[in-house]
Tab-separated table of C-alpha atoms in Angstrom:
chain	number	residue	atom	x	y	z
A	1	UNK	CA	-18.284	40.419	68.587
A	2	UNK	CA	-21.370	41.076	66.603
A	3	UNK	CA	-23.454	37.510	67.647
A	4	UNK	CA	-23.387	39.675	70.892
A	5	UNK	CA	-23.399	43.189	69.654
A	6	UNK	CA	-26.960	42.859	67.776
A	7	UNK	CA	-28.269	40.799	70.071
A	8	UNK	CA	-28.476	43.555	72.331
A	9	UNK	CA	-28.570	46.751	70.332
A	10	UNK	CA	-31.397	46.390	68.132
A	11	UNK	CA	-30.955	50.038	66.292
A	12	UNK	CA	-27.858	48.823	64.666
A	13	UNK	CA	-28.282	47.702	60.832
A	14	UNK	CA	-24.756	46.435	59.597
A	15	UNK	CA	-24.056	45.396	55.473
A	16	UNK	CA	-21.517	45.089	53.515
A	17	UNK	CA	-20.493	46.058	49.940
A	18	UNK	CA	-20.937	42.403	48.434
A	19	UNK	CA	-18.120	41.196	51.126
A	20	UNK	CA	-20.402	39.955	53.778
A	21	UNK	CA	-18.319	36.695	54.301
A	22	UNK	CA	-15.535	38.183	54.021
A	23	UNK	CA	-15.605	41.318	56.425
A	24	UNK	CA	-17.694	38.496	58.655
A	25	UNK	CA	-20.271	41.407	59.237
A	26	UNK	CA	-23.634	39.771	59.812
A	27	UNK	CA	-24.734	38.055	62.849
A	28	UNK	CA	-27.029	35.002	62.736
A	29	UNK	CA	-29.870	37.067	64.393
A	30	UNK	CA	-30.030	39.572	61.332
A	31	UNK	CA	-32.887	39.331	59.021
A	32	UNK	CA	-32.081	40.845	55.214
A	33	UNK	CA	-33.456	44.074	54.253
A	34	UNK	CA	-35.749	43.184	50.939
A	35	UNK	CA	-37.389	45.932	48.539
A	36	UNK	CA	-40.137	43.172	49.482
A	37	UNK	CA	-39.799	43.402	53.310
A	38	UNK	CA	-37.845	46.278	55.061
A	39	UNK	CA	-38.371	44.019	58.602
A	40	UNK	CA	-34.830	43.506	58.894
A	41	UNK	CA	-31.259	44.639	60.109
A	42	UNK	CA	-28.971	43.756	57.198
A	43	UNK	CA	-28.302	45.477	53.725
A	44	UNK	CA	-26.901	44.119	51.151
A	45	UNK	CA	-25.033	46.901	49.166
A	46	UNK	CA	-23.624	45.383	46.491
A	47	UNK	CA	-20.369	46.700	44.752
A	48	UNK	CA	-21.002	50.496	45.558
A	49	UNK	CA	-18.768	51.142	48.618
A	50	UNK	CA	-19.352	55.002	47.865
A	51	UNK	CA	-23.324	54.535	47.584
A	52	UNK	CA	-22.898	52.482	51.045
A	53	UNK	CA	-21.333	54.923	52.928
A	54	UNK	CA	-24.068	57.645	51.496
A	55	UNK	CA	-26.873	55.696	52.765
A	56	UNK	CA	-25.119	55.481	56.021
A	57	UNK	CA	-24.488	58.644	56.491
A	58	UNK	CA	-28.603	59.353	55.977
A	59	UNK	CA	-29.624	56.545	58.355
A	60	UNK	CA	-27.245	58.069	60.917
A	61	UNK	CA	-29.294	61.382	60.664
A	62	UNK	CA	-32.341	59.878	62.035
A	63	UNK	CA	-30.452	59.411	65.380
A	64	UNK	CA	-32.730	56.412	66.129
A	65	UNK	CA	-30.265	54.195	64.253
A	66	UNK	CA	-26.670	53.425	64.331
A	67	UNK	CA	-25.472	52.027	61.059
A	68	UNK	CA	-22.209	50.286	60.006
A	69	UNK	CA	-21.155	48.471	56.796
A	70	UNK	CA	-18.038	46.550	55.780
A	71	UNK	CA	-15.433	46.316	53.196
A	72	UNK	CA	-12.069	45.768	52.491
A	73	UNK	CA	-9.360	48.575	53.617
A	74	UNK	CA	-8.302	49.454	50.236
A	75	UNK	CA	-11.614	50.211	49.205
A	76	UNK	CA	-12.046	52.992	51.533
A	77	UNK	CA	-10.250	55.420	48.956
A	78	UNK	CA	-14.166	54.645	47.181
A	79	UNK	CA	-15.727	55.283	50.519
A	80	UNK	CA	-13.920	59.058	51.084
A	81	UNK	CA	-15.725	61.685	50.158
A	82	UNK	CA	-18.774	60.009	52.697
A	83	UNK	CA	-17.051	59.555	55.573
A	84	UNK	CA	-15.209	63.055	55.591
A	85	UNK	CA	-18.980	64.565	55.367
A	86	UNK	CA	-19.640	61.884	58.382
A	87	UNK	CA	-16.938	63.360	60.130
A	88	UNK	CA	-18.050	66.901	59.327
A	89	UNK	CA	-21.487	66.316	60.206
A	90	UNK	CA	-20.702	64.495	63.477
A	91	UNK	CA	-22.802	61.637	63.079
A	92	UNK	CA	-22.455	58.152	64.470
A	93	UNK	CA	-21.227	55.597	61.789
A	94	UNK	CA	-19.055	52.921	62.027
A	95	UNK	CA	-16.904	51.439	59.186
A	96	UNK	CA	-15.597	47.636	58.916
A	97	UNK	CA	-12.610	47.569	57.042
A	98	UNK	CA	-10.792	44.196	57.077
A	99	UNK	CA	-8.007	42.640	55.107
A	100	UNK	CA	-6.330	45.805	56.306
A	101	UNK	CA	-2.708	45.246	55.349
A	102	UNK	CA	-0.211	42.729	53.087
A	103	UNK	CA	-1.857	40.163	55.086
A	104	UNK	CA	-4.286	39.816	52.543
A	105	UNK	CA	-1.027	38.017	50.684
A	106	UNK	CA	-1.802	36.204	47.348
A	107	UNK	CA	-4.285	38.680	46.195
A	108	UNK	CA	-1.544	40.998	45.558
A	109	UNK	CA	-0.697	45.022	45.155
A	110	UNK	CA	-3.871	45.924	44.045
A	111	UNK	CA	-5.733	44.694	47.013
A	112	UNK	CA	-3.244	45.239	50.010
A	113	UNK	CA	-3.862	48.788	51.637
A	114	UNK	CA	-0.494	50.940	52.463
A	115	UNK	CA	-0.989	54.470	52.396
A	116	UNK	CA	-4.760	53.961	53.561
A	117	UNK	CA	-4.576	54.150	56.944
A	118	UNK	CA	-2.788	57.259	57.612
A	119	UNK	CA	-5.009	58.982	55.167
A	120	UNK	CA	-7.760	57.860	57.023
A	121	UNK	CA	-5.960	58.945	60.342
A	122	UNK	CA	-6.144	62.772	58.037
A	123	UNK	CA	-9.429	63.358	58.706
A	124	UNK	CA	-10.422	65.394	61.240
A	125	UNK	CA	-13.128	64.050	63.906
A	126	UNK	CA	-12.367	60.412	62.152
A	127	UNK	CA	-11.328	57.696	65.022
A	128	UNK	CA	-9.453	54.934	63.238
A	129	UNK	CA	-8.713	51.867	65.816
A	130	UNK	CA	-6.617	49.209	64.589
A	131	UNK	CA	-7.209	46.397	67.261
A	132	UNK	CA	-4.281	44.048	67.805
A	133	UNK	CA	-6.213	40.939	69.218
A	134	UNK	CA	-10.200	40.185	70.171
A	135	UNK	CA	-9.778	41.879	73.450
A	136	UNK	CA	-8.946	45.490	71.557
A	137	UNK	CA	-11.649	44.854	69.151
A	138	UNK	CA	-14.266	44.727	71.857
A	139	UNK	CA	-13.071	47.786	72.864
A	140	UNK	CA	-12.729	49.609	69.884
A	141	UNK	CA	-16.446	48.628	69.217
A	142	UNK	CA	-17.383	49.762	72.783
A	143	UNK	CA	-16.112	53.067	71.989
A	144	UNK	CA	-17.366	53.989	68.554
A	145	UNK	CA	-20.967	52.751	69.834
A	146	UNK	CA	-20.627	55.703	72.587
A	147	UNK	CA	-18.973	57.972	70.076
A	148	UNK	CA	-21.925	60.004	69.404
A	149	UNK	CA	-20.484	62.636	67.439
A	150	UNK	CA	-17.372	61.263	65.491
A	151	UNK	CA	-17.254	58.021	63.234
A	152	UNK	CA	-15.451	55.505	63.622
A	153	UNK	CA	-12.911	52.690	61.814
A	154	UNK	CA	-12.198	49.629	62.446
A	155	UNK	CA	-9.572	47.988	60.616
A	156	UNK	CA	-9.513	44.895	60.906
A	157	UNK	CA	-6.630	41.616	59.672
A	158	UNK	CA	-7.430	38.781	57.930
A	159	UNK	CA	-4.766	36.667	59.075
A	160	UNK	CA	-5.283	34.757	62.661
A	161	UNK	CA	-4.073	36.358	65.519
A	162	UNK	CA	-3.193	35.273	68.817
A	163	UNK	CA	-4.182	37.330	72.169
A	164	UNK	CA	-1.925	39.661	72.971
A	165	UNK	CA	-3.715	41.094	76.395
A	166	UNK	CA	-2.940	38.733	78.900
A	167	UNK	CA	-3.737	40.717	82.165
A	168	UNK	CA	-7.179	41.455	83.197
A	169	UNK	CA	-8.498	44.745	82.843
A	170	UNK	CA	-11.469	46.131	84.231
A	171	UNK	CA	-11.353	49.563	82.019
A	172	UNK	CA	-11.188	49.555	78.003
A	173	UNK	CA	-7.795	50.274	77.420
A	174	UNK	CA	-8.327	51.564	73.873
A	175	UNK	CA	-9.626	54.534	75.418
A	176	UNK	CA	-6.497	55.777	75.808
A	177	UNK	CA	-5.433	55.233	71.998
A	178	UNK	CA	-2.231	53.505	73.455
A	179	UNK	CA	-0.988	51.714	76.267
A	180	UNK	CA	1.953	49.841	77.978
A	181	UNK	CA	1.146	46.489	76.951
A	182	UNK	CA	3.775	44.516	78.246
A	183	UNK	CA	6.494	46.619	80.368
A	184	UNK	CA	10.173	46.649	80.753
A	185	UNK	CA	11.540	44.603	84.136
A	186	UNK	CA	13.903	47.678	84.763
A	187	UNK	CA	12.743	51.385	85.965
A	188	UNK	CA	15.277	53.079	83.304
A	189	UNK	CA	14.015	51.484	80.807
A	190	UNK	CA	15.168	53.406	77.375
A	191	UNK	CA	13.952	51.457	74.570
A	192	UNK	CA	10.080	51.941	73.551
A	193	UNK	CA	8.369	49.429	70.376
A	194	UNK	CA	4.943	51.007	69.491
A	195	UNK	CA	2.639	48.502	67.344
A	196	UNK	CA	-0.723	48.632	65.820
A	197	UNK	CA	-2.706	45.687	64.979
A	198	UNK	CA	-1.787	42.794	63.352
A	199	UNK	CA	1.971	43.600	64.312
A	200	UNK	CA	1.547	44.120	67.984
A	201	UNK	CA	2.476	39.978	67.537
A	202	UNK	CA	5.469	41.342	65.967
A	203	UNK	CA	6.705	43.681	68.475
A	204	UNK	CA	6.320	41.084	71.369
A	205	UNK	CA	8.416	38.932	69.432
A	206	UNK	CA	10.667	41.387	69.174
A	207	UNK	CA	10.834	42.042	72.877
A	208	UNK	CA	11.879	38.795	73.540
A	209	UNK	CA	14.836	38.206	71.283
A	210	UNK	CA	15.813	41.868	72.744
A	211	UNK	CA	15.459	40.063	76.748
A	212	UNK	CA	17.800	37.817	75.653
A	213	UNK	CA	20.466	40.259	74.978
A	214	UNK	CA	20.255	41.854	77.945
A	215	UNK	CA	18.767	45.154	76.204
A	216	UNK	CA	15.581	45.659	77.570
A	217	UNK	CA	12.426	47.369	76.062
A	218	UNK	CA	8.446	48.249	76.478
A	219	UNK	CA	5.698	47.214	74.103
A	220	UNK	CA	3.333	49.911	73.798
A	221	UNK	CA	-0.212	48.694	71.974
A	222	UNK	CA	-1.599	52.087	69.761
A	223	UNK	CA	-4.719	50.957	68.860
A	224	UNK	CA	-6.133	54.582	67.917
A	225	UNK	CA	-3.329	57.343	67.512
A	226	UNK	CA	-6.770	59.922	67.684
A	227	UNK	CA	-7.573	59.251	71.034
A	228	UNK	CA	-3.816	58.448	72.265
A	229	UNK	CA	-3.339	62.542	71.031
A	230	UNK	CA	-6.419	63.489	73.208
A	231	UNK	CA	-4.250	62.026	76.389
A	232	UNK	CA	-2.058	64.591	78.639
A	233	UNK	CA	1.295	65.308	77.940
A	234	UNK	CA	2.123	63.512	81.259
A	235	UNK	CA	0.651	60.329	80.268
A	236	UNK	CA	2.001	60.491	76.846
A	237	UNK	CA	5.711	60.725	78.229
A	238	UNK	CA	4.656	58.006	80.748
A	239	UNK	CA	4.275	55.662	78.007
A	240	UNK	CA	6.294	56.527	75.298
A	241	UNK	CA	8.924	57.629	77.503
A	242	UNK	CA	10.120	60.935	77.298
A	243	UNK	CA	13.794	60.744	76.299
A	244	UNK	CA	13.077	56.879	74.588
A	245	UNK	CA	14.154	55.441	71.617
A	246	UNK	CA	11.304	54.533	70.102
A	247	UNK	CA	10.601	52.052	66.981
A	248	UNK	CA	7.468	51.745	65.727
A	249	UNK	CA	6.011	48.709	63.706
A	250	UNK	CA	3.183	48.766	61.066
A	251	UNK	CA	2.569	47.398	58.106
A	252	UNK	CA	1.710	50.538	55.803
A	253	UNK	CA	3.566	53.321	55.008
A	254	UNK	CA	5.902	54.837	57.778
A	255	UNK	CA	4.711	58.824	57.182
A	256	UNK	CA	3.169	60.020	59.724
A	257	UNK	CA	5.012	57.861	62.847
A	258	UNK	CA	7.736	60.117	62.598
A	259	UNK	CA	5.889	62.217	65.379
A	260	UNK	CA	6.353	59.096	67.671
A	261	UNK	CA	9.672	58.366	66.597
A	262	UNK	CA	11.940	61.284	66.527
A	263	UNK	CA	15.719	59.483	66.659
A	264	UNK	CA	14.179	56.098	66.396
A	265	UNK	CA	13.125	54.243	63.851
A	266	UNK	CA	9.715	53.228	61.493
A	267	UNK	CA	9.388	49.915	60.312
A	268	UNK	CA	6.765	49.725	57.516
A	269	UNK	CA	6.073	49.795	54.043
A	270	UNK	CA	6.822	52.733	51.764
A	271	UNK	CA	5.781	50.902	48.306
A	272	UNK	CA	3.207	49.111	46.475
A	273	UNK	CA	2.875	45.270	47.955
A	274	UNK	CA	3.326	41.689	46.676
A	275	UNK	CA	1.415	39.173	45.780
A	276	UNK	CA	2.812	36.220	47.773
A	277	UNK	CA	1.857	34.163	51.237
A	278	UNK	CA	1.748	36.768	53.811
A	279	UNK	CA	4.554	35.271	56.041
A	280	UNK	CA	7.021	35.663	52.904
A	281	UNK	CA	5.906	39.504	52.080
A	282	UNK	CA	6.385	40.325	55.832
A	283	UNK	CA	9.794	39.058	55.266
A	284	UNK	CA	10.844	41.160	52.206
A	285	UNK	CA	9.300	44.077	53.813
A	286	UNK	CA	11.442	43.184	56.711
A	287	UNK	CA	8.394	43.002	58.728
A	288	UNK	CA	10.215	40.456	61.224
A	289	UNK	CA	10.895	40.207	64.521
A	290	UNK	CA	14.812	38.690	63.277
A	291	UNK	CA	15.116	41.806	60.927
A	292	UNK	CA	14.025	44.775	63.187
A	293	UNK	CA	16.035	43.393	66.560
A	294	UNK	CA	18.911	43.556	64.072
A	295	UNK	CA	18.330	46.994	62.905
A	296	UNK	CA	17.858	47.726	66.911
A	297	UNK	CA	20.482	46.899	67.824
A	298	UNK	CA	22.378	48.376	65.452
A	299	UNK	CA	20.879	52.093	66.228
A	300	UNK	CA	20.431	51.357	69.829
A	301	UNK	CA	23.020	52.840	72.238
């Protein structure tokens, strides 16, 4: 995204706080910003998320420039108290936040986010987009470029992930904050599974092993619950269903999807991770498609 991002919006200067191969946040074309030469389009921070986001916030007051900077997710809790005041102030700044879940894996409890990303969701004026494939991420960055007067999240896996849009769209689909992403074969359909992210995979998955017991569902991608609450009523019922059972699928902690899920059911994570190979903490956490068309069908009537 960025090689083509920068190439064509010079006013953006991007860093990181000492992760830049990690959150993958510089593009080939940006030149370092040096106390010897301020030519350039890149900061290095260094290990001051806190003092990043403060410096973002002023370069985002001289409305010529639109910064962003990268870290991981769980560092965000160092990163607060700026990007409420970016939120407050209405100013244009974008935040990188990868390794946003127990995908991180071996590095363990201290470094996999849980409670993060509905307490970023808490702030007011805050969009937080968690993209489920390259396609969404696109998006997302489309729309926090044009969001003049709110920042904007991205959090971002670290695991691979396959692409989960496979119809062609002419309109960004993330501006809705959620969408039918692949529908139910029936009219009546009863049965809704709303994903973010790295578990939209999941929830496909999930849709399948449901097709093949004759109980049919609809995958619904929320990529940004902000803007998905900014929709109509009438949309929202048109795809959540109005009278569905609804499951929902992240993995952090389940407070807060209890909005979405009423008589349904949140699959998540309401405790401190593991350190482990991702594919086995998804597994305790029950974070499988096996484990939640069991619980479905159990509930499901």
């Amino acid at each position: 995204c960025l090689e083509s991002i920068t190439t064509f919006i010079p006013e953006l200067i991007g860093g990181s706080a000492d992760l830049t191969g990690s959150n993958n946040t510089k593009s080939s074309s940006q030149k370092i910003i040096k106390a010897s030469n301020f030519n350039g389009t890149y900061i290095h921070y260094g290990i001051r998320e806190h003092g990043m986001c403060g410096v973002m916030n002023g370069l985002a007051l001289d409305q010529s420039i639109i910064p962003y900077g990268g870290t991981f997710l769980i560092f965000s809790d160092y990163c607060k108290p700026s990007i409420r005041l970016a939120a407050l102030m209405k100013q244009r700044v974008i935040y990188v936040l990868t390794h946003d879940s127990i995908g991180l894996g071996e590095d363990g409890p201290t470094h996999q986010p849980v409670e993060q990303l509905f307490s970023l969701r808490s702030i007011p004026n805050l969009n937080v987009f968690r993209p489920a494939d390259s396609i969404e991420t696109l998006e997302a960055w489309e729309l926090a470029l044009k969001s003049k007067s709110s920042p904007s999240v991205l959090a971002l896996t670290r695991q691979d992930l396959p692409m989960v849009r496979k119809k062609e769209s002419k309109e960004n689909l993330t501006q809705y904050g959620g969408y039918i992403l692949s529908d139910s074969k029936k009219s009546n359909c009863n049965l809704t599974i709303i994903a973010t992210g790295s578990e939209v995979e999941i929830a496909l998955e999930v849709q399948k092993k449901l097709n093949e017991k004759n109980i049919e569902s609809k995958v619904v991608s929320m990529p940004c619950l902000e803007l998905f609450e900014k929709q109509s009523q009438e949309y929202k019922n048109k795809i959540l269903g109005k009278n569905s059972f609804r499951v929902t699928i992240e993995a952090g902690i389940t407070m807060g999807w209890e909005k979405y899920t009423s008589n349904g059911i949140s699959f998540g994570i309401n405790s401190f991770g593991k350190s482990a190979p991702y594919k086995q903490i998804y597994k305790h956490f029950g974070l499988t498609s096996e484990n939640i068309v069991s619980e479905i069908t159990k509930n499901y009537k």
